[in-house]
CSV table of C-alpha atoms in Angstrom, one decimal:
chain,number,residue,atom,x,y,z
S,103,MET,CA,33.1,130.6,113.1
S,104,GLU,CA,33.9,128.6,116.2
S,105,PHE,CA,31.7,125.5,116.4
S,106,VAL,CA,33.0,124.2,119.7
S,107,SER,CA,33.7,126.7,122.5
S,108,PRO,CA,36.7,126.3,124.9
S,109,GLU,CA,34.2,125.0,127.4
S,110,GLY,CA,33.3,122.2,125.1
S,111,LEU,CA,29.9,123.5,124.1
S,112,ARG,CA,28.4,123.7,120.6
S,113,LEU,CA,26.5,126.6,119.1
S,114,ASP,CA,23.2,125.2,120.4
S,115,GLY,CA,24.6,124.4,123.9
S,116,ARG,CA,25.1,120.7,123.3
S,117,ARG,CA,28.2,118.7,124.1
S,118,PRO,CA,30.0,117.2,121.1
S,119,LYS,CA,28.5,113.7,121.6
S,120,GLU,CA,25.0,114.9,122.5
S,121,LEU,CA,21.9,114.3,120.4
S,122,ARG,CA,19.3,116.9,119.8
S,123,ARG,CA,15.9,116.4,121.3
S,124,LEU,CA,14.1,113.5,119.7
S,125,ALA,CA,10.4,112.9,119.4
S,126,ALA,CA,8.2,110.4,117.6
S,127,GLN,CA,4.5,110.1,116.9
S,128,LEU,CA,2.7,107.3,115.0
S,129,ASP,CA,-0.7,107.1,113.3
S,130,VAL,CA,-0.9,110.8,112.4
S,131,LEU,CA,-2.8,110.4,109.1
S,132,ALA,CA,-6.1,108.6,108.9
S,133,SER,CA,-5.9,108.3,105.1
S,134,ALA,CA,-2.7,106.3,105.2
S,135,ASP,CA,-2.1,102.6,106.1
S,136,GLY,CA,0.7,103.8,108.3
S,137,SER,CA,2.1,107.2,109.2
S,138,ALA,CA,4.6,108.8,111.6
S,139,ILE,CA,6.3,112.1,112.4
S,140,PHE,CA,9.9,112.0,113.6
S,141,GLU,CA,11.7,115.0,115.0
S,142,MET,CA,15.4,115.6,115.6
S,143,GLY,CA,15.8,119.0,117.2
S,144,ASN,CA,14.1,121.5,114.8
S,145,THR,CA,14.1,119.0,111.9
S,146,LYS,CA,10.6,117.5,111.6
S,147,VAL,CA,9.6,114.9,109.0
S,148,LEU,CA,6.2,113.3,108.1
S,149,ALA,CA,6.1,109.9,106.5
S,150,SER,CA,3.1,108.0,105.1
S,151,VAL,CA,2.8,104.5,103.8
S,152,PHE,CA,0.2,103.0,101.4
S,153,GLY,CA,0.1,99.3,100.9
S,154,PRO,CA,1.0,96.5,100.3
S,155,HIS,CA,-1.3,96.8,97.3
S,156,GLU,CA,-1.5,95.6,93.7
S,157,VAL,CA,1.4,96.8,91.6
S,158,MET,CA,0.2,99.8,89.6
S,159,LYS,CA,2.3,99.0,86.5
S,160,ARG,CA,2.2,95.3,85.5
S,161,GLY,CA,5.7,95.6,83.9
S,162,GLU,CA,7.2,96.4,87.4
S,163,ARG,CA,5.6,93.4,89.2
S,164,ASP,CA,8.0,91.0,90.8
S,165,ASP,CA,6.7,87.5,91.3
S,166,ASP,CA,9.2,86.9,94.1
S,167,LYS,CA,8.9,90.0,96.3
S,168,ALA,CA,7.2,93.3,96.9
S,169,ILE,CA,8.6,96.5,95.3
S,170,LEU,CA,9.1,99.7,97.2
S,171,LYS,CA,8.3,103.1,95.8
S,172,CYS,CA,9.6,106.2,97.7
S,173,GLU,CA,9.1,109.9,97.2
S,174,TYR,CA,11.0,112.4,99.3
S,175,SER,CA,10.1,116.1,99.2
S,176,MET,CA,10.6,119.3,101.2
S,177,ALA,CA,7.6,121.5,102.0
S,178,ALA,CA,7.9,125.0,100.6
S,179,PHE,CA,7.8,126.4,104.1
S,180,SER,CA,10.3,123.9,105.6
S,181,THR,CA,13.5,126.1,105.3
S,182,GLY,CA,12.2,129.6,105.8
S,183,GLU,CA,14.3,132.0,103.7
S,184,ARG,CA,17.4,129.8,103.5
S,185,ARG,CA,16.3,127.5,100.6
S,186,ARG,CA,13.3,126.4,98.7
S,187,ARG,CA,13.3,123.1,97.0
S,188,GLY,CA,10.8,121.4,94.7
S,189,LYS,CA,10.0,117.7,95.0
S,190,SER,CA,11.3,117.1,91.5
S,191,ASP,CA,14.8,118.5,92.0
S,192,ARG,CA,17.9,116.2,91.8
S,193,ARG,CA,18.6,116.2,95.5
S,194,SER,CA,15.1,115.0,96.4
S,195,ALA,CA,15.4,112.3,93.7
S,196,GLU,CA,18.7,111.2,95.2
S,197,ILE,CA,17.5,111.1,98.7
S,198,SER,CA,14.4,109.2,97.6
S,199,LEU,CA,16.7,106.5,96.2
S,200,ILE,CA,18.8,106.5,99.4
S,201,ILE,CA,15.7,106.0,101.6
S,202,ARG,CA,14.4,103.2,99.3
S,203,GLY,CA,17.7,101.4,99.2
S,204,THR,CA,17.9,101.5,103.0
S,205,LEU,CA,14.4,100.2,103.5
S,206,GLU,CA,14.7,97.5,100.9
S,207,GLN,CA,17.3,95.9,103.2
S,208,THR,CA,14.9,96.1,106.1
S,209,VAL,CA,11.4,95.2,104.8
S,210,MET,CA,10.7,91.5,104.4
S,211,THR,CA,9.7,92.0,100.7
S,212,GLU,CA,9.8,88.2,100.0
S,213,LEU,CA,6.7,87.7,102.2
S,214,MET,CA,4.6,90.0,99.9
S,215,PRO,CA,5.3,88.9,96.3
S,216,ARG,CA,3.5,90.7,93.4
S,217,SER,CA,2.7,93.7,95.6
S,218,GLN,CA,3.8,97.4,95.9
S,219,ILE,CA,4.4,99.6,99.0
S,220,ASP,CA,4.4,103.4,98.5
S,221,ILE,CA,6.3,105.5,100.9
S,222,TYR,CA,5.9,109.3,100.9
S,223,VAL,CA,8.3,111.4,103.0
S,224,GLN,CA,7.9,115.2,103.5
S,225,VAL,CA,10.2,117.4,105.4
S,226,LEU,CA,8.0,119.9,107.3
S,227,GLN,CA,10.9,121.7,109.0
S,228,ALA,CA,14.6,121.5,108.1
S,229,ASP,CA,17.5,122.2,110.4
S,230,GLY,CA,20.1,119.6,109.3
S,231,GLY,CA,20.0,115.8,109.2
S,232,THR,CA,16.9,115.6,107.0
S,233,ARG,CA,17.8,112.3,105.3
S,234,CYS,CA,18.4,110.5,108.6
S,235,CYS,CA,15.3,111.9,110.1
S,236,ALA,CA,13.4,110.8,107.0
S,237,ILE,CA,14.6,107.3,107.3
S,238,ASN,CA,13.5,107.1,110.9
S,239,ALA,CA,10.1,108.5,110.1
S,240,ALA,CA,9.7,106.1,107.2
S,241,LEU,CA,10.6,103.1,109.3
S,242,LEU,CA,8.0,104.0,112.0
S,243,ALA,CA,5.4,104.5,109.3
S,244,LEU,CA,6.1,101.1,107.9
S,245,ALA,CA,5.8,99.6,111.3
S,246,ASP,CA,2.5,101.4,111.9
S,247,ALA,CA,1.2,99.9,108.6
S,248,GLY,CA,2.0,96.5,109.8
S,249,VAL,CA,4.7,95.8,107.2
S,250,PRO,CA,7.0,93.0,108.3
S,251,LEU,CA,10.5,94.1,109.1
S,252,ARG,CA,13.8,92.2,109.5
S,253,ASP,CA,15.0,94.6,112.2
S,254,MET,CA,14.8,98.1,113.6
S,255,VAL,CA,16.7,100.5,111.4
S,256,ALA,CA,17.8,103.8,112.8
S,257,ALA,CA,19.8,106.7,111.2
S,258,CYS,CA,22.0,109.4,112.6
S,259,ALA,CA,24.6,111.8,111.2
S,260,ALA,CA,28.0,112.7,112.6
S,261,GLY,CA,30.6,115.2,111.4
S,262,TYR,CA,34.0,116.6,112.2
S,263,LEU,CA,34.5,120.3,113.0
S,264,ASP,CA,37.1,122.2,115.0
S,265,GLY,CA,39.1,119.0,115.3
S,266,GLU,CA,36.2,117.4,117.2
S,267,PRO,CA,33.8,114.6,116.1
S,268,LEU,CA,30.2,116.0,116.5
S,269,LEU,CA,27.0,114.0,116.7
S,270,ASP,CA,23.7,114.9,115.0
S,271,LEU,CA,24.7,118.1,113.1
S,272,ASN,CA,22.2,121.0,112.9
S,273,TYR,CA,22.0,123.3,109.9
S,274,MET,CA,24.7,125.7,111.0
S,275,GLU,CA,27.1,122.8,111.7
S,276,ASP,CA,26.2,121.0,108.5
S,277,SER,CA,27.0,124.2,106.6
S,278,GLY,CA,30.4,124.6,108.3
S,279,GLY,CA,32.3,122.9,105.5
S,280,GLY,CA,33.5,119.9,107.5
S,281,PRO,CA,33.0,116.2,106.7
S,282,ASP,CA,29.5,115.0,107.3
S,283,LEU,CA,28.6,111.3,107.5
S,284,SER,CA,25.1,109.9,107.4
S,285,LEU,CA,24.7,106.4,108.7
S,286,ALA,CA,21.8,103.9,109.1
S,287,MET,CA,22.0,100.5,110.7
S,288,HIS,CA,20.0,97.6,112.0
S,289,THR,CA,20.3,97.9,115.7
S,290,ASN,CA,19.6,94.4,117.0
S,291,ALA,CA,22.3,94.0,119.6
S,292,ASP,CA,23.3,90.6,118.4
S,293,HIS,CA,23.3,91.4,114.7
S,294,GLU,CA,24.1,95.1,114.2
S,295,LYS,CA,24.5,95.8,110.5
S,296,ILE,CA,25.3,99.1,108.7
S,297,VAL,CA,22.8,99.5,105.8
S,298,LEU,CA,23.8,103.0,104.7
S,299,MET,CA,26.9,105.0,105.0
S,300,GLN,CA,27.4,108.3,103.1
S,301,MET,CA,30.1,110.9,103.5
S,302,ASP,CA,30.7,114.0,101.4
S,303,SER,CA,34.5,114.4,101.9
S,304,ARG,CA,37.6,112.5,103.0
S,305,LEU,CA,38.9,111.9,106.5
S,306,GLN,CA,42.1,110.4,107.9
S,307,ALA,CA,41.5,106.7,108.8
S,308,ASP,CA,41.7,107.2,112.5
S,309,VAL,CA,39.4,110.2,112.5
S,310,PHE,CA,37.0,108.4,110.2
S,311,GLU,CA,36.7,105.5,112.6
S,312,ARG,CA,35.9,107.9,115.5
S,313,VAL,CA,33.2,109.6,113.4
S,314,VAL,CA,31.7,106.2,112.4
S,315,GLU,CA,31.6,105.0,116.0
S,316,LEU,CA,30.0,108.2,117.1
S,317,ALA,CA,27.3,107.9,114.4
S,318,GLN,CA,26.7,104.3,115.5
S,319,GLU,CA,26.2,105.4,119.1
S,320,GLY,CA,23.7,108.0,117.8
S,321,CYS,CA,21.8,105.3,115.9
S,322,ARG,CA,21.5,103.1,119.0
S,323,ALA,CA,20.1,106.1,121.0
S,324,VAL,CA,17.7,107.0,118.2
S,325,ALA,CA,16.6,103.3,118.0
S,326,GLY,CA,15.8,103.4,121.7
S,327,VAL,CA,13.4,106.4,121.2
S,328,MET,CA,11.8,104.7,118.2
S,329,GLN,CA,11.3,101.4,120.1
S,330,ALA,CA,9.7,103.3,123.0
S,331,ALA,CA,7.3,105.1,120.6
S,332,LEU,CA,6.3,101.8,119.0
S,333,LEU,CA,5.7,100.2,122.3
S,334,GLU,CA,3.6,103.1,123.5
S,335,HIS,CA,1.6,103.0,120.3
S,336,THR,CA,1.1,99.3,120.5
S,337,GLN,CA,-0.1,99.5,124.1
S,338,ARG,CA,-2.5,102.3,123.2
S,339,LEU,CA,-4.0,100.2,120.4
S,340,ALA,CA,-4.3,97.2,122.6
S,341,THR,CA,-6.1,99.2,125.3
S,342,ALA,CA,-8.4,100.8,122.7
S,343,ARG,CA,-9.4,97.3,121.4
S,344,GLY,CA,-9.8,95.9,124.9
S,345,ILE,CA,-6.9,93.5,124.6
S,346,ALA,CA,-5.0,95.2,127.5
S,347,ARG,CA,-6.0,97.2,130.5
S,348,SER,CA,-5.4,101.0,130.6
């Protein structure tokens, strides 16, 4: 299968360095302390946050910081006929740990000792890039819950197919057999920091650098959409409470 046409277009009509359509919505669940939906193309993820609250198991309590609990799952209807995954499978457990590890570097846990924050992430629709989309949704849900954060963290994937670095792979591209890199980073312009980098195969050093740079560009663009969504949400709350004019 040809993933990039002679005209330089991908299967879905995008250019190699073009992101899919991005969308974000906060405060989508009344029962949660914070919640958000993040979309990257046809991939759609819901995240909800509960806490900080008292640690459920006293043996897990940390007197110096909060602990994060994360559960990632895929809705039974999320992948149509391609795949069906249960929340207890190994891949879901692995991604839960990845999300938690990324967010532990971002949440200011030292400000909330002896407490626990629960993060639930569910993929509503899957079309590639689910772990990156999940990290973005979880970050927005934490912000919606008022959890203190060190920085904005944004995630995006990049791959290498047909001799071309490709940004933000969809399901067909992700299944193409080429290298796939997932990257998350703090996006403060003065202190950018990579907090997650995963790749499922090897690349030559020069190609690897190009793929990493492309993924970083994607993270910066994703962060811009997330920041705009947070600003809009904050302004809407301020207006509703009479702090700002509509």
